[in-house]
PDB file of C-alpha atoms and ligand atoms in Angstrom:
ATOM      1  CA  UNK A  24      87.394 125.732   5.038  1.00 60.00           C
ATOM      2  CA  UNK A  25      91.080 125.544   5.594  1.00 83.00           C
ATOM      3  CA  UNK A  26      92.289 122.683   7.838  1.00 94.00           C
ATOM      4  CA  UNK A  27      90.815 123.210  11.283  1.00 98.00           C
ATOM      5  CA  UNK A  28      92.927 121.886  14.149  1.00 98.00           C
ATOM      6  CA  UNK A  29      91.380 122.110  17.649  1.00 99.00           C
ATOM      7  CA  UNK A  30      93.172 121.624  20.971  1.00 99.00           C
ATOM      8  CA  UNK A  31      90.703 120.306  23.439  1.00 99.00           C
ATOM      9  CA  UNK A  32      91.824 120.350  27.102  1.00 99.00           C
ATOM     10  CA  UNK A  33      90.224 118.047  29.588  1.00 98.00           C
ATOM     11  CA  UNK A  34      89.488 115.596  26.817  1.00 98.00           C
ATOM     12  CA  UNK A  35      89.776 112.545  28.775  1.00 98.00           C
ATOM     13  CA  UNK A  36      86.122 112.546  30.106  1.00 98.00           C
ATOM     14  CA  UNK A  37      82.861 114.267  30.101  1.00 98.00           C
ATOM     15  CA  UNK A  38      82.527 117.372  27.997  1.00 98.00           C
ATOM     16  CA  UNK A  39      85.929 117.354  26.684  1.00 98.00           C
ATOM     17  CA  UNK A  40      85.712 113.883  25.271  1.00 98.00           C
ATOM     18  CA  UNK A  41      82.191 114.700  23.729  1.00 98.00           C
ATOM     19  CA  UNK A  42      83.516 117.982  22.345  1.00 99.00           C
ATOM     20  CA  UNK A  43      86.516 116.020  20.724  1.00 99.00           C
ATOM     21  CA  UNK A  44      84.080 113.665  19.006  1.00 98.00           C
ATOM     22  CA  UNK A  45      81.770 116.189  17.648  1.00 98.00           C
ATOM     23  CA  UNK A  46      84.571 118.249  16.271  1.00 98.00           C
ATOM     24  CA  UNK A  47      86.260 115.398  14.735  1.00 98.00           C
ATOM     25  CA  UNK A  48      83.063 114.083  13.156  1.00 98.00           C
ATOM     26  CA  UNK A  49      82.568 117.650  11.696  1.00 98.00           C
ATOM     27  CA  UNK A  50      86.124 117.618   9.894  1.00 98.00           C
ATOM     28  CA  UNK A  51      88.526 119.005  12.735  1.00 98.00           C
ATOM     29  CA  UNK A  52      91.756 117.555  13.525  1.00 98.00           C
ATOM     30  CA  UNK A  53      91.515 117.101  17.244  1.00 99.00           C
ATOM     31  CA  UNK A  54      94.540 117.298  19.842  1.00 99.00           C
ATOM     32  CA  UNK A  55      92.936 115.629  22.803  1.00 99.00           C
ATOM     33  CA  UNK A  56      94.790 116.774  25.997  1.00 99.00           C
ATOM     34  CA  UNK A  57      94.488 115.708  29.751  1.00 98.00           C
ATOM     35  CA  UNK A  58      96.637 113.926  32.277  1.00 98.00           C
ATOM     36  CA  UNK A  59      95.130 110.365  31.778  1.00 98.00           C
ATOM     37  CA  UNK A  60      96.804 109.213  28.636  1.00 98.00           C
ATOM     38  CA  UNK A  61      94.987 105.890  28.437  1.00 98.00           C
ATOM     39  CA  UNK A  62      91.824 107.539  28.345  1.00 98.00           C
ATOM     40  CA  UNK A  63      93.193 109.895  25.571  1.00 98.00           C
ATOM     41  CA  UNK A  64      94.454 106.997  23.386  1.00 98.00           C
ATOM     42  CA  UNK A  65      91.143 105.114  23.620  1.00 98.00           C
ATOM     43  CA  UNK A  66      89.417 108.290  22.619  1.00 98.00           C
ATOM     44  CA  UNK A  67      91.703 108.952  19.626  1.00 98.00           C
ATOM     45  CA  UNK A  68      91.416 105.326  18.553  1.00 98.00           C
ATOM     46  CA  UNK A  69      87.567 105.710  18.601  1.00 98.00           C
ATOM     47  CA  UNK A  70      87.701 108.983  16.698  1.00 98.00           C
ATOM     48  CA  UNK A  71      90.064 107.505  14.039  1.00 98.00           C
ATOM     49  CA  UNK A  72      87.932 104.429  13.705  1.00 98.00           C
ATOM     50  CA  UNK A  73      84.978 106.703  12.804  1.00 98.00           C
ATOM     51  CA  UNK A  74      86.971 108.359  10.150  1.00 98.00           C
ATOM     52  CA  UNK A  75      88.226 111.250  11.941  1.00 98.00           C
ATOM     53  CA  UNK A  76      91.576 112.638  12.814  1.00 98.00           C
ATOM     54  CA  UNK A  77      92.994 112.982  16.394  1.00 98.00           C
ATOM     55  CA  UNK A  78      96.065 112.973  18.532  1.00 98.00           C
ATOM     56  CA  UNK A  79      96.441 112.308  22.276  1.00 98.00           C
ATOM     57  CA  UNK A  80      98.408 114.835  24.240  1.00 98.00           C
ATOM     58  CA  UNK A  81      99.349 114.270  27.884  1.00 98.00           C
ATOM     59  CA  UNK A  82      99.032 117.603  29.661  1.00 98.00           C
ATOM     60  CA  UNK A  83      98.878 118.788  33.204  1.00 98.00           C
ATOM     61  CA  UNK A  84      97.304 122.296  32.807  1.00 98.00           C
ATOM     62  CA  UNK A  85      98.816 123.348  36.325  1.00 98.00           C
ATOM     63  CA  UNK A  86     102.264 123.336  34.651  1.00 98.00           C
ATOM     64  CA  UNK A  87     101.895 126.970  33.617  1.00 98.00           C
ATOM     65  CA  UNK A  88     105.464 127.310  32.736  1.00 98.00           C
ATOM     66  CA  UNK A  89     105.316 124.264  30.565  1.00 98.00           C
ATOM     67  CA  UNK A  90     102.518 125.496  28.235  1.00 98.00           C
ATOM     68  CA  UNK A  91     104.374 126.899  25.370  1.00 98.00           C
ATOM     69  CA  UNK A  92     106.455 123.675  25.047  1.00 98.00           C
ATOM     70  CA  UNK A  93     103.141 121.674  25.272  1.00 98.00           C
ATOM     71  CA  UNK A  94     101.650 123.649  22.493  1.00 98.00           C
ATOM     72  CA  UNK A  95     105.039 123.335  20.309  1.00 98.00           C
ATOM     73  CA  UNK A  96     104.561 119.714  20.751  1.00 98.00           C
ATOM     74  CA  UNK A  97     100.871 119.760  19.881  1.00 98.00           C
ATOM     75  CA  UNK A  98     101.612 121.745  16.712  1.00 98.00           C
ATOM     76  CA  UNK A  99     104.536 119.557  15.676  1.00 98.00           C
ATOM     77  CA  UNK A 100     102.126 116.516  15.853  1.00 97.00           C
ATOM     78  CA  UNK A 101      99.119 118.049  14.202  1.00 98.00           C
ATOM     79  CA  UNK A 102      99.813 121.342  12.661  1.00 98.00           C
ATOM     80  CA  UNK A 103      99.084 124.994  13.576  1.00 98.00           C
ATOM     81  CA  UNK A 104      96.206 125.021  15.915  1.00 98.00           C
ATOM     82  CA  UNK A 105      93.286 127.020  14.857  1.00 98.00           C
ATOM     83  CA  UNK A 106      90.923 126.658  17.849  1.00 98.00           C
ATOM     84  CA  UNK A 107      91.461 126.161  21.570  1.00 99.00           C
ATOM     85  CA  UNK A 108      88.689 124.629  23.684  1.00 99.00           C
ATOM     86  CA  UNK A 109      89.720 125.681  27.201  1.00 98.00           C
ATOM     87  CA  UNK A 110      87.667 122.983  28.950  1.00 98.00           C
ATOM     88  CA  UNK A 111      89.798 121.295  31.607  1.00 98.00           C
ATOM     89  CA  UNK A 112      88.203 122.080  35.046  1.00 98.00           C
ATOM     90  CA  UNK A 113      87.586 120.688  38.598  1.00 98.00           C
ATOM     91  CA  UNK A 114      84.625 121.191  40.797  1.00 95.00           C
ATOM     92  CA  UNK A 115      84.544 121.381  44.621  1.00 89.00           C
ATOM     93  CA  UNK A 116      81.450 121.318  46.921  1.00 90.00           C
ATOM     94  CA  UNK A 117      82.774 123.086  50.009  1.00 94.00           C
ATOM     95  CA  UNK A 118      81.319 125.525  52.351  1.00 95.00           C
ATOM     96  CA  UNK A 119      83.309 128.775  51.940  1.00 97.00           C
ATOM     97  CA  UNK A 120      84.333 128.551  55.599  1.00 98.00           C
ATOM     98  CA  UNK A 121      86.011 125.252  54.915  1.00 98.00           C
ATOM     99  CA  UNK A 122      88.165 126.385  51.870  1.00 97.00           C
ATOM    100  CA  UNK A 123      91.863 126.434  52.707  1.00 98.00           C
ATOM    101  CA  UNK A 124      94.588 128.591  50.948  1.00 98.00           C
ATOM    102  CA  UNK A 125      95.778 125.354  49.172  1.00 98.00           C
ATOM    103  CA  UNK A 126      92.299 124.562  48.065  1.00 98.00           C
ATOM    104  CA  UNK A 127      91.772 128.061  46.675  1.00 98.00           C
ATOM    105  CA  UNK A 128      95.025 128.230  44.957  1.00 98.00           C
ATOM    106  CA  UNK A 129      94.430 124.721  43.175  1.00 98.00           C
ATOM    107  CA  UNK A 130      91.013 125.458  41.894  1.00 98.00           C
ATOM    108  CA  UNK A 131      92.132 128.864  40.674  1.00 98.00           C
ATOM    109  CA  UNK A 132      95.237 127.365  38.874  1.00 98.00           C
ATOM    110  CA  UNK A 133      93.186 124.573  37.065  1.00 98.00           C
ATOM    111  CA  UNK A 134      89.976 126.660  36.261  1.00 98.00           C
ATOM    112  CA  UNK A 135      91.348 130.082  35.790  1.00 98.00           C
ATOM    113  CA  UNK A 136      95.223 130.524  35.590  1.00 99.00           C
ATOM    114  CA  UNK A 137      95.789 127.592  33.104  1.00 99.00           C
ATOM    115  CA  UNK A 138      92.764 128.775  30.664  1.00 99.00           C
ATOM    116  CA  UNK A 139      94.215 132.361  30.824  1.00 99.00           C
ATOM    117  CA  UNK A 140      97.889 131.289  30.017  1.00 99.00           C
ATOM    118  CA  UNK A 141      96.668 128.805  27.310  1.00 99.00           C
ATOM    119  CA  UNK A 142      94.605 131.391  25.773  1.00 99.00           C
ATOM    120  CA  UNK A 143      97.248 134.295  25.931  1.00 99.00           C
ATOM    121  CA  UNK A 144      99.828 131.875  24.486  1.00 98.00           C
ATOM    122  CA  UNK A 145      97.527 130.921  21.699  1.00 98.00           C
ATOM    123  CA  UNK A 146      96.673 134.558  20.909  1.00 98.00           C
ATOM    124  CA  UNK A 147     100.662 135.433  20.864  1.00 98.00           C
ATOM    125  CA  UNK A 148     101.117 132.719  18.273  1.00 98.00           C
ATOM    126  CA  UNK A 149      98.048 133.718  16.200  1.00 98.00           C
ATOM    127  CA  UNK A 150      98.953 137.305  16.210  1.00 98.00           C
ATOM    128  CA  UNK A 151     102.629 136.483  15.417  1.00 98.00           C
ATOM    129  CA  UNK A 152     101.453 134.393  12.328  1.00 97.00           C
ATOM    130  CA  UNK A 153      98.721 136.812  11.431  1.00 97.00           C
ATOM    131  CA  UNK A 154      96.617 133.707  11.666  1.00 97.00           C
ATOM    132  CA  UNK A 155      92.894 133.701  12.744  1.00 97.00           C
ATOM    133  CA  UNK A 156      91.963 131.834  15.812  1.00 98.00           C
ATOM    134  CA  UNK A 157      88.914 130.893  17.921  1.00 98.00           C
ATOM    135  CA  UNK A 158      88.831 130.247  21.520  1.00 99.00           C
ATOM    136  CA  UNK A 159      85.821 128.616  23.346  1.00 99.00           C
ATOM    137  CA  UNK A 160      86.043 128.877  27.030  1.00 99.00           C
ATOM    138  CA  UNK A 161      83.892 126.792  29.500  1.00 99.00           C
ATOM    139  CA  UNK A 162      82.028 128.792  32.106  1.00 98.00           C
ATOM    140  CA  UNK A 163      79.112 127.688  34.101  1.00 98.00           C
ATOM    141  CA  UNK A 164      75.461 128.128  35.392  1.00 98.00           C
ATOM    142  CA  UNK A 165      76.941 128.905  38.669  1.00 97.00           C
ATOM    143  CA  UNK A 166      77.859 132.316  37.550  1.00 98.00           C
ATOM    144  CA  UNK A 167      74.375 133.300  36.998  1.00 96.00           C
ATOM    145  CA  UNK A 168      72.820 131.051  39.690  1.00 95.00           C
ATOM    146  CA  UNK A 169      74.130 131.235  43.286  1.00 95.00           C
ATOM    147  CA  UNK A 170      74.537 127.492  44.287  1.00 91.00           C
ATOM    148  CA  UNK A 171      75.626 127.060  48.035  1.00 92.00           C
ATOM    149  CA  UNK A 172      78.918 125.270  48.202  1.00 95.00           C
ATOM    150  CA  UNK A 173      80.144 126.373  45.036  1.00 96.00           C
ATOM    151  CA  UNK A 174      81.720 129.716  46.008  1.00 97.00           C
ATOM    152  CA  UNK A 175      85.256 129.101  45.122  1.00 98.00           C
ATOM    153  CA  UNK A 176      84.126 127.367  41.678  1.00 98.00           C
ATOM    154  CA  UNK A 177      81.698 129.827  40.769  1.00 98.00           C
ATOM    155  CA  UNK A 178      84.465 132.725  41.428  1.00 98.00           C
ATOM    156  CA  UNK A 179      86.745 130.929  38.770  1.00 98.00           C
ATOM    157  CA  UNK A 180      83.929 130.544  36.290  1.00 98.00           C
ATOM    158  CA  UNK A 181      82.860 134.231  36.638  1.00 98.00           C
ATOM    159  CA  UNK A 182      86.315 135.219  35.904  1.00 99.00           C
ATOM    160  CA  UNK A 183      86.411 132.846  32.825  1.00 99.00           C
ATOM    161  CA  UNK A 184      83.141 134.612  31.747  1.00 98.00           C
ATOM    162  CA  UNK A 185      84.788 138.271  32.291  1.00 98.00           C
ATOM    163  CA  UNK A 186      88.096 136.930  30.545  1.00 99.00           C
ATOM    164  CA  UNK A 187      86.001 135.832  27.512  1.00 99.00           C
ATOM    165  CA  UNK A 188      84.738 139.297  27.111  1.00 98.00           C
ATOM    166  CA  UNK A 189      88.049 141.178  27.802  1.00 99.00           C
ATOM    167  CA  UNK A 190      90.174 138.911  25.435  1.00 99.00           C
ATOM    168  CA  UNK A 191      87.430 139.196  22.849  1.00 98.00           C
ATOM    169  CA  UNK A 192      87.831 142.934  23.043  1.00 98.00           C
ATOM    170  CA  UNK A 193      91.571 143.074  23.175  1.00 98.00           C
ATOM    171  CA  UNK A 194      91.766 140.899  20.002  1.00 98.00           C
ATOM    172  CA  UNK A 195      88.976 142.328  18.061  1.00 98.00           C
ATOM    173  CA  UNK A 196      90.888 143.463  15.345  1.00 98.00           C
ATOM    174  CA  UNK A 197      93.397 140.660  15.080  1.00 98.00           C
ATOM    175  CA  UNK A 198      90.956 137.844  13.757  1.00 98.00           C
ATOM    176  CA  UNK A 199      90.711 136.129  17.100  1.00 98.00           C
ATOM    177  CA  UNK A 200      87.274 135.506  18.354  1.00 98.00           C
ATOM    178  CA  UNK A 201      86.756 134.451  21.899  1.00 98.00           C
ATOM    179  CA  UNK A 202      83.406 132.973  23.250  1.00 98.00           C
ATOM    180  CA  UNK A 203      82.097 130.670  26.085  1.00 99.00           C
ATOM    181  CA  UNK A 204      79.574 128.345  26.843  1.00 98.00           C
ATOM    182  CA  UNK A 205      78.062 128.124  30.363  1.00 98.00           C
ATOM    183  CA  UNK A 206      76.462 124.797  30.657  1.00 98.00           C
ATOM    184  CA  UNK A 207      74.019 123.830  33.362  1.00 98.00           C
ATOM    185  CA  UNK A 208      74.218 120.589  35.210  1.00 97.00           C
ATOM    186  CA  UNK A 209      75.454 117.838  32.843  1.00 97.00           C
ATOM    187  CA  UNK A 210      76.184 114.348  33.815  1.00 96.00           C
ATOM    188  CA  UNK A 211      79.826 113.745  33.877  1.00 97.00           C
ATOM    189  CA  UNK A 212      82.575 112.567  36.180  1.00 95.00           C
ATOM    190  CA  UNK A 213      82.690 115.978  37.926  1.00 92.00           C
ATOM    191  CA  UNK A 214      79.334 115.386  39.517  1.00 92.00           C
ATOM    192  CA  UNK A 215      78.008 111.872  38.848  1.00 91.00           C
ATOM    193  CA  UNK A 216      78.812 110.598  42.352  1.00 91.00           C
ATOM    194  CA  UNK A 217      76.875 113.792  43.876  1.00 91.00           C
ATOM    195  CA  UNK A 218      73.897 113.109  41.534  1.00 93.00           C
ATOM    196  CA  UNK A 219      73.673 109.495  42.857  1.00 93.00           C
ATOM    197  CA  UNK A 220      73.130 110.519  46.465  1.00 94.00           C
ATOM    198  CA  UNK A 221      69.770 111.171  47.908  1.00 95.00           C
ATOM    199  CA  UNK A 222      70.488 115.027  47.895  1.00 92.00           C
ATOM    200  CA  UNK A 223      71.480 114.707  44.278  1.00 92.00           C
ATOM    201  CA  UNK A 224      68.316 112.788  43.285  1.00 94.00           C
ATOM    202  CA  UNK A 225      66.361 115.503  45.061  1.00 95.00           C
ATOM    203  CA  UNK A 226      68.137 118.217  43.080  1.00 92.00           C
ATOM    204  CA  UNK A 227      67.301 116.510  39.800  1.00 95.00           C
ATOM    205  CA  UNK A 228      63.752 116.324  40.758  1.00 95.00           C
ATOM    206  CA  UNK A 229      63.727 119.906  41.504  1.00 94.00           C
ATOM    207  CA  UNK A 230      65.163 120.965  38.067  1.00 96.00           C
ATOM    208  CA  UNK A 231      62.588 122.552  35.698  1.00 96.00           C
ATOM    209  CA  UNK A 232      62.530 119.563  33.469  1.00 97.00           C
ATOM    210  CA  UNK A 233      63.399 117.050  36.333  1.00 97.00           C
ATOM    211  CA  UNK A 234      66.558 116.103  34.606  1.00 97.00           C
ATOM    212  CA  UNK A 235      70.257 116.955  34.138  1.00 96.00           C
ATOM    213  CA  UNK A 236      71.955 117.193  30.668  1.00 97.00           C
ATOM    214  CA  UNK A 237      73.976 114.596  28.725  1.00 97.00           C
ATOM    215  CA  UNK A 238      77.352 116.008  27.069  1.00 98.00           C
ATOM    216  CA  UNK A 239      75.893 115.605  23.779  1.00 98.00           C
ATOM    217  CA  UNK A 240      73.350 118.453  24.575  1.00 98.00           C
ATOM    218  CA  UNK A 241      76.174 120.862  23.870  1.00 98.00           C
ATOM    219  CA  UNK A 242      77.117 119.401  20.495  1.00 98.00           C
ATOM    220  CA  UNK A 243      75.614 122.146  18.415  1.00 98.00           C
ATOM    221  CA  UNK A 244      76.710 124.957  20.710  1.00 98.00           C
ATOM    222  CA  UNK A 245      80.302 123.776  20.620  1.00 98.00           C
ATOM    223  CA  UNK A 246      80.244 123.647  16.748  1.00 98.00           C
ATOM    224  CA  UNK A 247      78.736 127.013  16.541  1.00 98.00           C
ATOM    225  CA  UNK A 248      81.299 128.708  18.723  1.00 98.00           C
ATOM    226  CA  UNK A 249      84.255 126.935  17.178  1.00 98.00           C
ATOM    227  CA  UNK A 250      83.088 127.819  13.468  1.00 98.00           C
ATOM    228  CA  UNK A 251      85.710 129.780  11.815  1.00 97.00           C
ATOM    229  CA  UNK A 252      83.049 131.253   9.590  1.00 96.00           C
ATOM    230  CA  UNK A 253      81.245 133.051  12.344  1.00 95.00           C
ATOM    231  CA  UNK A 254      83.244 136.135  12.009  1.00 95.00           C
ATOM    232  CA  UNK A 255      80.623 138.431  13.782  1.00 97.00           C
ATOM    233  CA  UNK A 256      80.431 136.274  16.939  1.00 98.00           C
ATOM    234  CA  UNK A 257      82.846 137.303  19.668  1.00 98.00           C
ATOM    235  CA  UNK A 258      82.758 138.101  23.391  1.00 98.00           C
ATOM    236  CA  UNK A 259      79.592 135.996  24.059  1.00 98.00           C
ATOM    237  CA  UNK A 260      78.839 133.568  26.916  1.00 98.00           C
ATOM    238  CA  UNK A 261      75.978 131.435  25.899  1.00 98.00           C
ATOM    239  CA  UNK A 262      74.087 129.795  28.570  1.00 98.00           C
ATOM    240  CA  UNK A 263      72.951 126.111  27.832  1.00 98.00           C
ATOM    241  CA  UNK A 264      71.166 124.911  30.835  1.00 98.00           C
ATOM    242  CA  UNK A 265      67.754 123.511  29.890  1.00 98.00           C
ATOM    243  CA  UNK A 266      66.248 126.506  31.904  1.00 97.00           C
ATOM    244  CA  UNK A 267      67.907 125.438  35.191  1.00 96.00           C
ATOM    245  CA  UNK A 268      68.896 129.004  35.812  1.00 94.00           C
ATOM    246  CA  UNK A 269      65.265 130.253  35.392  1.00 93.00           C
TER     247      UNK A 269
HETATM  248  N1  LIG B 320      79.311 118.657  34.226  1.00 60.04           N
HETATM  249  C1  LIG B 320      78.655 120.069  34.473  1.00 60.04           C
HETATM  250  O1  LIG B 320      77.585 119.931  35.080  1.00 60.04           O
HETATM  251  C2  LIG B 320      79.331 121.137  34.154  1.00 60.04           C
HETATM  252  C3  LIG B 320      78.648 122.325  34.255  1.00 60.04           C
HETATM  253  C4  LIG B 320      79.162 123.613  34.038  1.00 60.04           C
HETATM  254  C5  LIG B 320      80.513 123.561  33.611  1.00 60.04           C
HETATM  255  N2  LIG B 320      81.379 122.691  33.487  1.00 60.04           N
HETATM  256  C6  LIG B 320      82.712 122.485  33.060  1.00 60.04           C
HETATM  257  O2  LIG B 320      83.089 121.682  32.139  1.00 60.04           O
HETATM  258  C7  LIG B 320      84.313 121.479  32.188  1.00 60.04           C
HETATM  259  C8  LIG B 320      84.558 120.032  31.892  1.00 60.04           C
HETATM  260  O3  LIG B 320      84.068 119.354  33.048  1.00 60.04           O
HETATM  261  P1  LIG B 320      83.239 117.835  33.056  1.00 60.04           P
HETATM  262  O4  LIG B 320      81.912 117.996  33.501  1.00 60.04           O
HETATM  263  O5  LIG B 320      83.401 117.299  31.687  1.00 60.04           O
HETATM  264  O6  LIG B 320      84.077 117.072  34.158  1.00 60.04           O
HETATM  265  P2  LIG B 320      85.073 115.782  34.139  1.00 60.04           P
HETATM  266  O7  LIG B 320      84.310 114.764  33.313  1.00 60.04           O
HETATM  267  O8  LIG B 320      85.374 115.672  35.535  1.00 60.04           O
HETATM  268  O9  LIG B 320      86.298 116.371  33.170  1.00 60.04           O
HETATM  269  C9  LIG B 320      87.195 117.304  33.555  1.00 60.04           C
HETATM  270  C10 LIG B 320      88.430 117.185  32.752  1.00 60.04           C
HETATM  271  O10 LIG B 320      89.535 118.152  33.152  1.00 60.04           O
HETATM  272  C11 LIG B 320      90.659 117.354  33.216  1.00 60.04           C
HETATM  273  N3  LIG B 320      91.571 117.891  34.201  1.00 60.04           N
HETATM  274  C12 LIG B 320      91.460 118.137  35.403  1.00 60.04           C
HETATM  275  N4  LIG B 320      92.437 118.698  36.014  1.00 60.04           N
HETATM  276  C13 LIG B 320      93.476 118.638  35.078  1.00 60.04           C
HETATM  277  C14 LIG B 320      94.763 119.123  34.961  1.00 60.04           C
HETATM  278  N5  LIG B 320      95.280 119.614  36.145  1.00 60.04           N
HETATM  279  N6  LIG B 320      95.408 119.143  33.797  1.00 60.04           N
HETATM  280  C15 LIG B 320      94.787 118.584  32.715  1.00 60.04           C
HETATM  281  N7  LIG B 320      93.621 118.312  32.543  1.00 60.04           N
HETATM  282  C16 LIG B 320      92.769 118.372  33.737  1.00 60.04           C
HETATM  283  C17 LIG B 320      90.331 115.781  33.491  1.00 60.04           C
HETATM  284  O11 LIG B 320      91.411 115.103  32.950  1.00 60.04           O
HETATM  285  P3  LIG B 320      92.451 114.315  33.637  1.00 60.04           P
HETATM  286  O12 LIG B 320      91.820 113.967  35.011  1.00 60.04           O
HETATM  287  O13 LIG B 320      92.792 113.065  32.849  1.00 60.04           O
HETATM  288  O14 LIG B 320      93.634 115.282  33.611  1.00 60.04           O
HETATM  289  C18 LIG B 320      89.022 115.736  32.702  1.00 60.04           C
HETATM  290  O15 LIG B 320      89.238 115.455  31.292  1.00 60.04           O
HETATM  291  C19 LIG B 320      84.938 121.886  33.490  1.00 60.04           C
HETATM  292  O16 LIG B 320      85.635 123.172  33.253  1.00 60.04           O
HETATM  293  C20 LIG B 320      83.621 122.347  34.268  1.00 60.04           C
HETATM  294  O17 LIG B 320      83.769 123.113  35.215  1.00 60.04           O
HETATM  295  C21 LIG B 320      80.769 121.285  33.769  1.00 60.04           C
END
């Protein structure tokens, strides 16, 4: 395998931190990106102490115009990126009638506009260099299961799932494979406060296995979807939800 260099957005906590650990443990050089630089530095130190390679990259994904310069910086640090893990995202629990235009624009920018322009900037680079590439987007169970309060969030994730298929098709003959993982509820900072409330505890009790997931429950899926040798796998959205959508 040639050197694999993965840019993981949203690496300062939750799924992105775990994706960074597992990719690094499997030979990838990881560029761990997010806004909280202290967290990224600590994560990279942990990865390096375990024998891996990692670089912290401060990045606010809402700076869409800054994406090319940020990717230039990432590639100058670590080398040409071979894999993009489009993971940074925010959640909101809001009745649809309470969503303001600013709320709507913000979640659309973080969860959809940024992943789209990160993917297209990487696609442009890979096509220009005649280089193979892998993109793993992070969708959500909320696309398949209508959960009250998550309308705007679920709309962004439905678009991510469709973007995965559309980009996979557009780049089908260019050596670029685009897939997505759609997790069920996993315990991270995005929802840990909600799951500590009485309503949250009730929700956990009503899950088919009366539990929510741990970020490590996605380890094998992220490796599978990032794997450069999986040349026949593209345009897929894989639900990993412990049956929460059943
Ligand atoms: N946990 C679940 O149950 C679940 C289920 C399905 C899908 N997902 C998806 O999984 C992804 C990761 O979420 P998580 O559960 O790991 O939540 P999390 O722990 O809150 O992590 C979110 C990450 O996104 C980053 N982020 C947020 N806004 C950003 C911005 N403007 N610029 C750059 N980075 C930004 C945060 O870093 P900074 O704050 O340091 O920037 C953080 O690293 C999200 O796309 C989420 O929708 C989660």
